CSV table of C-alpha atoms and ligand atoms in Angstrom, one decimal:
chain,number,residue,atom,x,y,z
A,1,MET,CA,-28.4,101.7,77.5
A,2,LEU,CA,-31.4,102.1,75.2
A,3,ILE,CA,-32.7,105.4,74.1
A,4,LYS,CA,-36.2,106.4,74.8
A,5,THR,CA,-38.2,106.9,71.6
A,6,VAL,CA,-41.6,108.1,70.6
A,7,LYS,CA,-42.8,104.6,71.0
A,8,ASP,CA,-42.1,104.7,74.8
A,9,VAL,CA,-44.4,107.7,75.5
A,10,SER,CA,-48.0,108.4,74.9
A,11,VAL,CA,-48.5,111.0,72.1
A,12,LYS,CA,-52.2,110.8,71.6
A,13,GLY,CA,-53.8,114.3,71.6
A,14,LYS,CA,-50.5,115.9,72.3
A,15,LYS,CA,-48.7,118.8,70.5
A,16,VAL,CA,-45.2,117.5,69.6
A,17,PHE,CA,-42.2,119.8,68.8
A,18,ALA,CA,-40.1,117.7,66.5
A,19,ARG,CA,-36.7,118.8,65.3
A,20,VAL,CA,-36.0,117.3,62.0
A,21,ASP,CA,-33.1,117.8,59.4
A,22,PHE,CA,-34.7,119.2,56.2
A,23,ASN,CA,-31.3,120.8,55.2
A,24,VAL,CA,-31.9,119.6,51.6
A,25,PRO,CA,-29.7,120.6,48.6
A,26,LEU,CA,-31.2,123.3,46.4
A,27,ASN,CA,-30.4,124.4,42.8
A,28,GLU,CA,-30.0,128.0,41.7
A,29,ASN,CA,-33.7,128.3,41.2
A,30,GLY,CA,-34.3,127.2,44.8
A,31,GLU,CA,-35.7,123.8,43.8
A,32,ILE,CA,-34.9,120.7,45.9
A,33,ILE,CA,-32.3,118.5,44.2
A,34,ALA,CA,-32.6,115.6,46.6
A,35,ASP,CA,-35.2,114.9,49.1
A,36,VAL,CA,-33.5,112.0,50.9
A,37,LYS,CA,-33.5,113.9,54.1
A,38,ILE,CA,-37.3,114.7,54.1
A,39,LYS,CA,-37.9,111.0,53.3
A,40,ALA,CA,-35.7,110.0,56.2
A,41,ALA,CA,-37.9,111.8,58.7
A,42,LEU,CA,-41.1,110.4,57.4
A,43,PRO,CA,-41.4,107.3,59.6
A,44,THR,CA,-41.4,109.4,62.7
A,45,ILE,CA,-43.8,112.0,61.3
A,46,ARG,CA,-46.2,109.4,60.1
A,47,TYR,CA,-46.1,107.5,63.3
A,48,LEU,CA,-46.8,110.7,65.4
A,49,LEU,CA,-49.8,111.6,63.1
A,50,ALA,CA,-51.1,108.1,63.2
A,51,GLU,CA,-51.1,108.1,66.9
A,52,GLY,CA,-53.2,111.1,67.1
A,53,ALA,CA,-50.5,113.9,67.8
A,54,SER,CA,-50.3,117.3,66.1
A,55,VAL,CA,-46.9,117.8,64.8
A,56,ILE,CA,-44.8,121.0,65.0
A,57,LEU,CA,-41.7,120.6,62.7
A,58,ALA,CA,-38.5,122.7,63.0
A,59,SER,CA,-35.5,122.6,60.7
A,60,HIS,CA,-32.6,124.7,59.5
A,61,LEU,CA,-31.8,125.1,55.7
A,62,GLY,CA,-28.5,126.5,54.6
A,63,ARG,CA,-26.6,129.2,56.4
A,64,PRO,CA,-28.8,132.3,56.7
A,65,LYS,CA,-26.6,133.6,59.7
A,66,GLY,CA,-29.4,134.6,62.0
A,67,LYS,CA,-31.2,136.8,59.4
A,68,ILE,CA,-34.2,136.3,57.0
A,69,ASP,CA,-32.9,135.1,53.6
A,70,GLU,CA,-35.7,134.9,51.1
A,71,LYS,CA,-33.9,132.1,49.1
A,72,LEU,CA,-33.8,129.9,52.2
A,73,ARG,CA,-37.4,129.9,53.3
A,74,LEU,CA,-38.8,126.4,53.9
A,75,THR,CA,-41.7,127.0,51.4
A,76,PRO,CA,-40.4,124.4,48.9
A,77,VAL,CA,-39.8,121.9,51.8
A,78,ALA,CA,-43.4,122.3,53.0
A,79,GLU,CA,-44.6,121.6,49.4
A,80,ARG,CA,-42.4,118.4,49.0
A,81,LEU,CA,-43.5,117.2,52.6
A,82,ARG,CA,-47.2,117.7,51.6
A,83,GLU,CA,-46.6,115.5,48.5
A,84,LEU,CA,-44.6,112.9,50.4
A,85,CYS,CA,-46.7,112.5,53.5
A,86,GLY,CA,-50.2,113.3,52.2
A,87,ALA,CA,-51.1,115.1,55.4
A,88,GLU,CA,-52.1,118.8,55.8
A,89,VAL,CA,-49.0,120.9,56.2
A,90,ILE,CA,-49.4,124.4,57.5
A,91,LYS,CA,-46.3,126.6,56.8
A,92,ALA,CA,-45.5,129.4,59.2
A,93,ASP,CA,-43.7,132.4,57.9
A,94,GLU,CA,-41.9,133.0,61.2
A,95,VAL,CA,-39.7,131.0,63.5
A,96,VAL,CA,-41.6,132.1,66.6
A,97,GLY,CA,-44.0,134.9,67.6
A,98,PRO,CA,-47.7,135.6,67.8
A,99,GLN,CA,-48.5,134.0,64.3
A,100,VAL,CA,-46.7,130.8,65.3
A,101,GLU,CA,-48.4,130.7,68.7
A,102,GLN,CA,-51.8,131.1,67.1
A,103,LEU,CA,-51.2,128.5,64.4
A,104,ALA,CA,-49.8,126.0,67.0
A,105,ALA,CA,-52.7,126.6,69.3
A,106,ASN,CA,-55.3,125.9,66.5
A,107,LEU,CA,-53.3,122.8,65.2
A,108,GLN,CA,-55.4,119.6,65.1
A,109,PRO,CA,-54.4,116.1,65.6
A,110,GLY,CA,-53.2,114.8,62.2
A,111,GLN,CA,-52.0,118.2,61.1
A,112,ILE,CA,-48.5,119.4,60.6
A,113,LEU,CA,-47.2,122.9,61.3
A,114,LEU,CA,-43.7,123.6,59.7
A,115,LEU,CA,-42.0,126.6,61.3
A,116,GLU,CA,-39.8,128.9,59.2
A,117,ASN,CA,-36.1,128.1,58.9
A,118,VAL,CA,-34.9,128.2,62.5
A,119,ARG,CA,-31.6,129.7,61.6
A,120,PHE,CA,-33.4,132.9,60.5
A,121,HIS,CA,-33.4,133.7,64.2
A,122,PRO,CA,-30.1,134.7,65.9
A,123,GLY,CA,-31.0,132.8,69.0
A,124,GLU,CA,-31.0,129.5,67.3
A,125,LYS,CA,-27.3,128.9,66.9
A,126,ALA,CA,-26.6,130.8,70.1
A,127,ASN,CA,-28.8,128.3,71.9
A,128,ASP,CA,-30.7,131.2,73.5
A,129,PRO,CA,-32.8,129.9,76.4
A,130,GLN,CA,-35.6,132.5,75.6
A,131,LEU,CA,-36.0,131.0,72.1
A,132,ALA,CA,-35.8,127.5,73.4
A,133,LYS,CA,-38.6,128.3,75.9
A,134,ALA,CA,-40.7,129.9,73.1
A,135,TYR,CA,-40.4,126.6,71.1
A,136,ALA,CA,-41.2,124.5,74.2
A,137,GLN,CA,-44.4,126.6,74.9
A,138,LEU,CA,-45.8,125.5,71.7
A,139,ALA,CA,-45.8,121.8,72.7
A,140,GLU,CA,-46.0,119.1,75.3
A,141,LEU,CA,-43.3,116.8,74.1
A,142,PHE,CA,-39.9,117.2,72.2
A,143,VAL,CA,-38.9,114.6,69.6
A,144,SER,CA,-35.5,114.8,68.2
A,145,ASP,CA,-35.0,113.2,64.8
A,146,ALA,CA,-32.3,115.5,63.5
A,147,PHE,CA,-29.2,113.3,63.7
A,148,GLY,CA,-27.3,115.4,61.2
A,149,THR,CA,-27.5,118.4,63.6
A,150,ALA,CA,-26.7,116.4,66.8
A,151,HIS,CA,-23.1,117.6,67.1
A,152,ARG,CA,-24.4,121.1,67.5
A,153,ALA,CA,-25.9,122.7,70.6
A,154,HIS,CA,-28.6,124.9,69.2
A,155,ALA,CA,-32.0,126.1,70.7
A,156,SER,CA,-34.2,123.8,68.6
A,157,ASN,CA,-32.3,120.5,69.2
A,158,VAL,CA,-30.6,121.0,72.6
A,159,GLY,CA,-32.0,124.1,74.4
A,160,VAL,CA,-35.7,123.1,74.1
A,161,ALA,CA,-34.9,119.8,76.0
A,162,ALA,CA,-34.6,121.8,79.2
A,163,PHE,CA,-38.2,122.6,79.1
A,164,LEU,CA,-39.9,119.5,77.7
A,165,PRO,CA,-39.6,115.7,78.0
A,166,ALA,CA,-37.2,114.7,75.3
A,167,VAL,CA,-37.3,111.5,73.2
A,168,ALA,CA,-35.8,110.2,70.0
A,169,GLY,CA,-37.5,109.7,66.6
A,170,PHE,CA,-36.9,106.6,64.5
A,171,LEU,CA,-34.2,108.1,62.4
A,172,MET,CA,-32.2,109.2,65.4
A,173,GLU,CA,-32.7,105.8,67.1
A,174,LYS,CA,-31.5,104.0,63.8
A,175,GLU,CA,-28.3,106.2,63.6
A,176,ILE,CA,-27.4,105.8,67.3
A,177,THR,CA,-28.1,102.0,67.2
A,178,ALA,CA,-26.0,101.5,64.0
A,179,LEU,CA,-23.1,103.8,65.0
A,180,SER,CA,-23.1,102.4,68.6
A,181,ARG,CA,-22.8,98.8,67.2
A,182,SER,CA,-19.7,99.9,65.3
A,183,LEU,CA,-18.0,101.3,68.4
A,184,HIS,CA,-19.1,99.2,71.4
A,185,ASN,CA,-17.7,95.8,71.2
A,186,PRO,CA,-18.0,95.5,67.3
A,187,GLN,CA,-17.6,92.1,65.8
A,188,LYS,CA,-14.0,91.5,64.8
A,189,PRO,CA,-12.1,91.8,62.6
A,190,VAL,CA,-13.0,95.5,62.3
A,191,VAL,CA,-11.8,97.2,59.2
A,192,ALA,CA,-11.8,101.1,59.0
A,193,ILE,CA,-11.5,102.8,55.8
A,194,VAL,CA,-10.6,106.4,55.8
A,195,GLY,CA,-10.2,108.8,52.9
A,196,GLY,CA,-11.1,112.3,52.0
A,197,SER,CA,-8.9,115.3,51.2
A,198,LYS,CA,-7.3,116.2,54.5
A,199,ILE,CA,-5.7,114.6,57.6
A,200,THR,CA,-6.6,117.7,59.7
A,201,ASP,CA,-10.3,116.7,59.3
A,202,LYS,CA,-9.8,113.1,60.1
A,203,ILE,CA,-7.1,113.0,62.8
A,204,ASN,CA,-9.4,112.5,65.7
A,205,VAL,CA,-11.3,109.8,63.9
A,206,LEU,CA,-8.0,108.0,63.0
A,207,ASN,CA,-6.9,108.1,66.6
A,208,ASN,CA,-10.2,106.6,67.7
A,209,PHE,CA,-10.2,103.9,65.1
A,210,LEU,CA,-6.7,103.0,66.2
A,211,THR,CA,-8.1,102.0,69.5
A,212,PHE,CA,-10.4,99.2,68.2
A,213,ALA,CA,-9.8,98.5,64.5
A,214,ASP,CA,-7.8,95.5,63.4
A,215,ALA,CA,-7.0,97.1,60.1
A,216,ILE,CA,-7.2,100.8,58.7
A,217,LEU,CA,-7.2,101.2,55.0
A,218,LEU,CA,-6.1,104.7,54.0
A,219,GLY,CA,-6.8,106.5,50.6
A,220,GLY,CA,-7.7,109.8,49.2
A,221,GLY,CA,-5.8,113.0,49.5
A,222,MET,CA,-5.1,112.2,53.1
A,223,ALA,CA,-3.0,109.1,52.2
A,224,ASN,CA,-0.6,111.3,50.1
A,225,THR,CA,0.7,112.9,53.4
A,226,PHE,CA,1.3,109.4,54.8
A,227,LEU,CA,3.2,108.4,51.6
A,228,ARG,CA,5.3,111.6,52.0
A,229,ALA,CA,6.0,110.6,55.6
A,230,LYS,CA,7.4,107.3,54.3
A,231,GLY,CA,9.7,109.4,52.2
A,232,TYR,CA,8.0,109.0,48.9
A,233,LYS,CA,8.1,111.9,46.3
A,234,MET,CA,4.5,112.9,45.6
A,235,GLY,CA,4.9,115.2,42.5
A,236,LYS,CA,2.0,117.7,42.5
A,237,SER,CA,-0.4,115.7,44.7
A,238,LEU,CA,-2.5,117.4,47.2
A,239,LEU,CA,-0.8,116.9,50.6
A,240,GLU,CA,-0.3,118.7,53.9
A,241,PRO,CA,3.4,119.3,54.5
A,242,ASP,CA,2.7,120.4,58.1
A,243,GLN,CA,0.9,117.2,58.9
A,244,VAL,CA,3.7,114.9,57.9
A,245,GLY,CA,4.8,114.6,61.6
A,246,GLN,CA,1.2,113.8,62.6
A,247,ALA,CA,1.1,111.0,59.9
A,248,LYS,CA,4.3,109.6,61.3
A,249,GLU,CA,3.0,109.5,64.7
A,250,ILE,CA,-0.2,107.6,63.6
A,251,MET,CA,2.0,105.1,61.8
A,252,GLU,CA,4.0,104.5,65.0
A,253,LYS,CA,0.9,104.3,67.1
A,254,ALA,CA,-0.6,101.8,64.7
A,255,GLN,CA,2.5,99.6,65.1
A,256,VAL,CA,2.4,99.8,69.0
A,257,CYS,CA,-1.4,98.9,69.0
A,258,GLY,CA,-0.9,96.1,66.4
A,259,VAL,CA,-3.2,97.9,63.9
A,260,ASN,CA,-2.6,96.8,60.3
A,261,LEU,CA,-2.3,100.3,58.7
A,262,CYS,CA,-2.6,99.9,55.0
A,263,LEU,CA,-1.4,102.6,52.7
A,264,PRO,CA,-1.9,102.6,49.0
A,265,VAL,CA,0.8,100.5,47.1
A,266,ASP,CA,-0.1,102.1,43.8
A,267,LEU,CA,-1.9,105.2,42.6
A,268,THR,CA,-3.9,106.5,39.7
A,269,VAL,CA,-2.1,109.8,38.6
A,270,ALA,CA,-2.7,112.5,36.0
A,271,THR,CA,-1.6,116.0,35.2
A,272,ASP,CA,-4.7,117.5,37.0
A,273,LEU,CA,-8.4,116.8,37.8
A,274,HIS,CA,-9.4,117.4,34.1
A,275,ASP,CA,-6.8,115.1,32.6
A,276,GLU,CA,-9.0,112.0,32.6
A,277,LYS,CA,-7.4,110.7,29.3
A,278,GLY,CA,-3.9,111.0,30.9
A,279,ALA,CA,-4.9,108.8,33.9
A,280,GLU,CA,-2.3,106.1,34.5
A,281,ASN,CA,-1.4,103.6,37.3
A,282,VAL,CA,2.0,104.0,39.0
A,283,PRO,CA,3.5,102.4,42.1
A,284,ALA,CA,3.2,104.6,45.2
A,285,GLY,CA,6.9,105.5,45.2
A,286,ALA,CA,6.9,106.5,41.5
A,287,VAL,CA,4.6,109.5,41.2
A,288,PRO,CA,6.1,111.7,38.3
A,289,GLN,CA,7.1,115.2,39.3
A,290,ASP,CA,4.5,116.8,37.1
A,291,LYS,CA,1.6,114.5,38.1
A,292,MET,CA,-0.7,114.2,41.0
A,293,ALA,CA,-2.2,111.2,42.8
A,294,LEU,CA,-6.0,111.2,42.4
A,295,ASP,CA,-7.2,107.8,43.2
A,296,ILE,CA,-5.9,104.6,44.7
A,297,GLY,CA,-4.5,102.2,42.1
A,298,GLU,CA,-5.5,98.8,40.9
A,299,LYS,CA,-3.2,96.7,43.1
A,300,THR,CA,-4.3,98.7,46.2
A,301,ARG,CA,-8.0,98.0,45.3
A,302,ALA,CA,-7.2,94.3,45.3
A,303,VAL,CA,-5.4,94.4,48.7
A,304,PHE,CA,-8.2,96.5,50.3
A,305,ALA,CA,-10.8,94.0,48.8
A,306,GLU,CA,-9.0,91.1,50.6
A,307,GLN,CA,-9.1,92.9,54.0
A,308,ILE,CA,-12.7,93.8,53.4
A,309,LYS,CA,-13.7,90.2,52.6
A,310,ALA,CA,-12.3,89.0,56.0
A,311,ALA,CA,-14.0,91.8,58.0
A,312,LYS,CA,-16.9,91.3,60.3
A,313,THR,CA,-17.5,95.1,60.9
A,314,ILE,CA,-16.6,97.9,58.5
A,315,VAL,CA,-16.6,101.6,59.2
A,316,TRP,CA,-15.9,103.9,56.3
A,317,ASN,CA,-15.4,107.7,56.1
A,318,GLY,CA,-14.2,109.7,53.1
A,319,PRO,CA,-13.9,108.8,49.4
A,320,LEU,CA,-10.6,107.2,48.2
A,321,GLY,CA,-10.1,109.4,45.3
A,322,VAL,CA,-11.5,112.5,43.4
A,323,PHE,CA,-14.8,110.5,42.9
A,324,GLU,CA,-16.5,113.6,41.3
A,325,VAL,CA,-14.5,112.8,38.2
A,326,SER,CA,-15.2,109.4,36.6
A,327,ALA,CA,-11.6,108.4,35.8
A,328,PHE,CA,-10.8,109.0,39.5
A,329,ALA,CA,-13.8,107.4,41.1
A,330,GLN,CA,-12.9,103.9,40.1
A,331,GLY,CA,-11.0,103.1,43.4
A,332,THR,CA,-13.9,104.2,45.5
A,333,ILE,CA,-16.3,102.3,43.4
A,334,ALA,CA,-14.2,99.1,43.6
A,335,VAL,CA,-14.0,99.4,47.4
A,336,ALA,CA,-17.7,100.1,47.6
A,337,LYS,CA,-18.5,97.0,45.6
A,338,ALA,CA,-16.2,94.9,47.8
A,339,VAL,CA,-17.9,96.2,50.9
A,340,ALA,CA,-21.3,95.5,49.3
A,341,ALA,CA,-20.3,91.9,48.4
A,342,GLY,CA,-19.0,91.0,51.8
A,343,ASP,CA,-21.2,89.9,54.8
A,344,ALA,CA,-19.8,92.4,57.3
A,345,PHE,CA,-21.8,94.9,59.2
A,346,SER,CA,-21.0,98.0,57.3
A,347,ILE,CA,-21.5,101.6,58.1
A,348,ILE,CA,-20.6,104.4,55.7
A,349,GLY,CA,-20.7,108.0,56.9
A,350,GLY,CA,-19.7,111.3,55.4
A,351,GLY,CA,-21.4,113.6,52.9
A,352,ASP,CA,-19.0,112.8,50.1
A,353,VAL,CA,-18.5,109.1,50.7
A,354,VAL,CA,-22.2,108.5,50.9
A,355,ALA,CA,-22.8,110.3,47.6
A,356,ALA,CA,-19.9,108.2,46.0
A,357,VAL,CA,-21.4,104.9,47.2
A,358,GLU,CA,-24.9,105.9,45.9
A,359,GLN,CA,-23.3,106.7,42.7
A,360,ALA,CA,-21.6,103.3,42.6
A,361,GLY,CA,-25.2,101.8,42.8
A,362,VAL,CA,-24.6,99.6,45.8
A,363,SER,CA,-26.2,101.5,48.7
A,364,GLU,CA,-28.8,98.8,49.1
A,365,GLN,CA,-26.2,96.4,50.2
A,366,ILE,CA,-24.7,98.5,52.8
A,367,SER,CA,-25.9,97.9,56.3
A,368,HIS,CA,-26.2,101.6,57.3
A,369,LEU,CA,-25.6,104.7,55.3
A,370,SER,CA,-25.5,107.5,57.9
A,371,THR,CA,-27.4,110.7,57.3
A,372,GLY,CA,-24.9,112.7,59.3
A,373,GLY,CA,-21.7,114.2,58.0
A,374,GLY,CA,-20.1,116.2,60.8
A,375,ALA,CA,-22.3,114.3,63.4
A,376,THR,CA,-21.1,110.9,62.2
A,377,LEU,CA,-17.5,112.0,62.3
A,378,GLU,CA,-17.7,113.3,65.8
A,379,PHE,CA,-19.6,110.1,66.9
A,380,TRP,CA,-16.6,108.0,65.5
A,381,GLU,CA,-14.2,110.3,67.2
A,382,GLY,CA,-15.8,109.1,70.4
A,383,LYS,CA,-17.3,112.4,71.4
A,384,GLU,CA,-20.5,113.0,73.3
A,385,LEU,CA,-22.9,114.7,70.9
A,386,PRO,CA,-25.0,117.4,72.6
A,387,GLY,CA,-28.1,116.7,70.5
A,388,ILE,CA,-28.0,113.1,71.8
A,389,ALA,CA,-26.9,113.8,75.4
A,390,VAL,CA,-30.2,115.8,76.1
A,391,LEU,CA,-32.4,112.7,75.2
A,392,GLN,CA,-33.5,110.3,77.8
A,393,ASP,CA,-32.9,106.5,78.1
A,394,LYS,CA,-35.7,104.1,78.5
A,395,GLN,CA,-35.6,104.3,82.3
A,396,GLY,CA,-36.0,108.0,82.1
A,397,GLY,CA,-32.4,108.8,83.1
A,398,LYS,CA,-30.0,110.8,80.9
A,399,TYR,CA,-28.9,109.0,77.8
A,400,ALA,CA,-25.1,109.0,77.4
A,401,ASN,CA,-23.3,108.1,74.2
A,402,THR,CA,-19.9,108.6,75.6
A,403,ILE,CA,-17.9,105.7,74.4
A,404,ASP,CA,-15.2,103.8,76.3
A,405,CYS,CA,-12.9,102.5,73.7
A,406,GLY,CA,-10.2,101.4,76.2
B,1,LIG,P1,-16.6,113.0,53.5
B,1,LIG,O1,-17.6,114.1,53.1
B,1,LIG,O2,-17.0,111.7,53.0
B,1,LIG,O3,-16.2,113.0,54.9
B,1,LIG,P2,-14.3,114.6,52.7
B,1,LIG,O4,-15.2,115.8,52.7
B,1,LIG,O5,-13.3,114.5,53.8
B,1,LIG,O6,-15.2,113.3,52.6
B,1,LIG,O7,-13.5,114.4,51.3
B,1,LIG,C1,-14.1,114.5,50.2
B,1,LIG,C2,-13.2,115.2,49.0
B,1,LIG,O8,-11.9,114.6,49.0
B,1,LIG,C3,-13.8,115.0,47.7
B,1,LIG,O9,-14.2,116.3,47.2
B,1,LIG,C4,-12.7,114.4,46.9
B,1,LIG,O10,-12.6,114.9,45.5
B,1,LIG,C5,-11.4,114.8,47.7
B,1,LIG,N1,-10.4,113.9,47.4
B,1,LIG,C6,-10.3,112.5,47.6
B,1,LIG,N2,-9.1,112.0,47.1
B,1,LIG,C7,-8.4,113.0,46.7
B,1,LIG,C8,-7.1,113.2,46.1
B,1,LIG,N3,-6.3,112.1,46.0
B,1,LIG,N4,-6.7,114.4,45.8
B,1,LIG,C9,-7.5,115.5,46.0
B,1,LIG,N5,-8.7,115.5,46.5
B,1,LIG,C10,-9.2,114.2,46.9
B,2,LIG,MG1,-17.2,116.2,52.7
């Protein structure tokens, strides 16, 4: 099933309400640290403008909790957007209301109107139909390009679709295409890499990967709980004692499903996160009592690289160590380089792991770096994402991304 996109409808002379993800990181002075998210939405915005549409953009920024927060206005975003796209950007000071209606009514083809942070309005997260209707009344077409918000059912990405024809923008299409390719009949062998700090965050993803992966490579804090489940002493390592049973269950399931579940065979340990000088490599069963495991070890990197080399499809979520500290980023970097060197179709998703791979300098050689954190995880869990479910397929029916993984 193919999703209907902006290319499948006529946009000339139309007012388009486009939900984008401009939730950019800001520093203490309210300046934008990284504009990747704004850049990611440009292909859709430029296309709509070039085809003669006037574009009303809506996005959230941070967590203002339904109230005006002066620090979270979209003013710096409007400025950066102006610089990047070269078009006229009119910035509204409100989410909806008479000012917005007036600005939208006067908007000309080729112009952009950026609404104020939609999460200033309490109806946004509540998916209030009145607010959704107010958005819809500004426009004739709804375009969704905010993949990063697709796992949430809010007024500007889900509610509005009840009142307007709804199609995907190019970023949304790219994410859905790439992520679907990793889940629907992926080319085998499929190697899944899962790291990050906690099992609790990743349990559903692990369970779904077990249904179609040939091998699962585990690292990060999460792997510590698995190693404990095998009976190893883990010293001061971060682990979740109440998830040891869950880890055992996953290991048993892997055996039943014939999935090669690879745990670290060695680890980089140190006294704490700041003890870079004390970093040393020890076998997985020999973590000293006063040390913590902060990265996968050297042998593990080689074992993982072998699996990765043989893979035709790679899905990766979560860094394999405390990548924020150089001495403990080496496992994640080595694995990122192995993925980059191989010829598998590779998708990496998750806020931290994407940052780690960018840090490793190999992002260009990855087939797809997902822009979604929570949304990507839920997609890989096999869930239907509400922000995708409201879009249409090319035949005009309801697009569904529910995945049958057998
Ligand atoms: P993602 O955002 O890619 O989904 P997570 O948010 O699940 O990843 O996990 C990232 C965090 O896990 C990072 O802050 C990293 O420092 C932490 N982490 C990874 N390995 C370890 C470890 N061995 N001990 C403690 N924390 C770890
Ligand atoms: Mg994270």
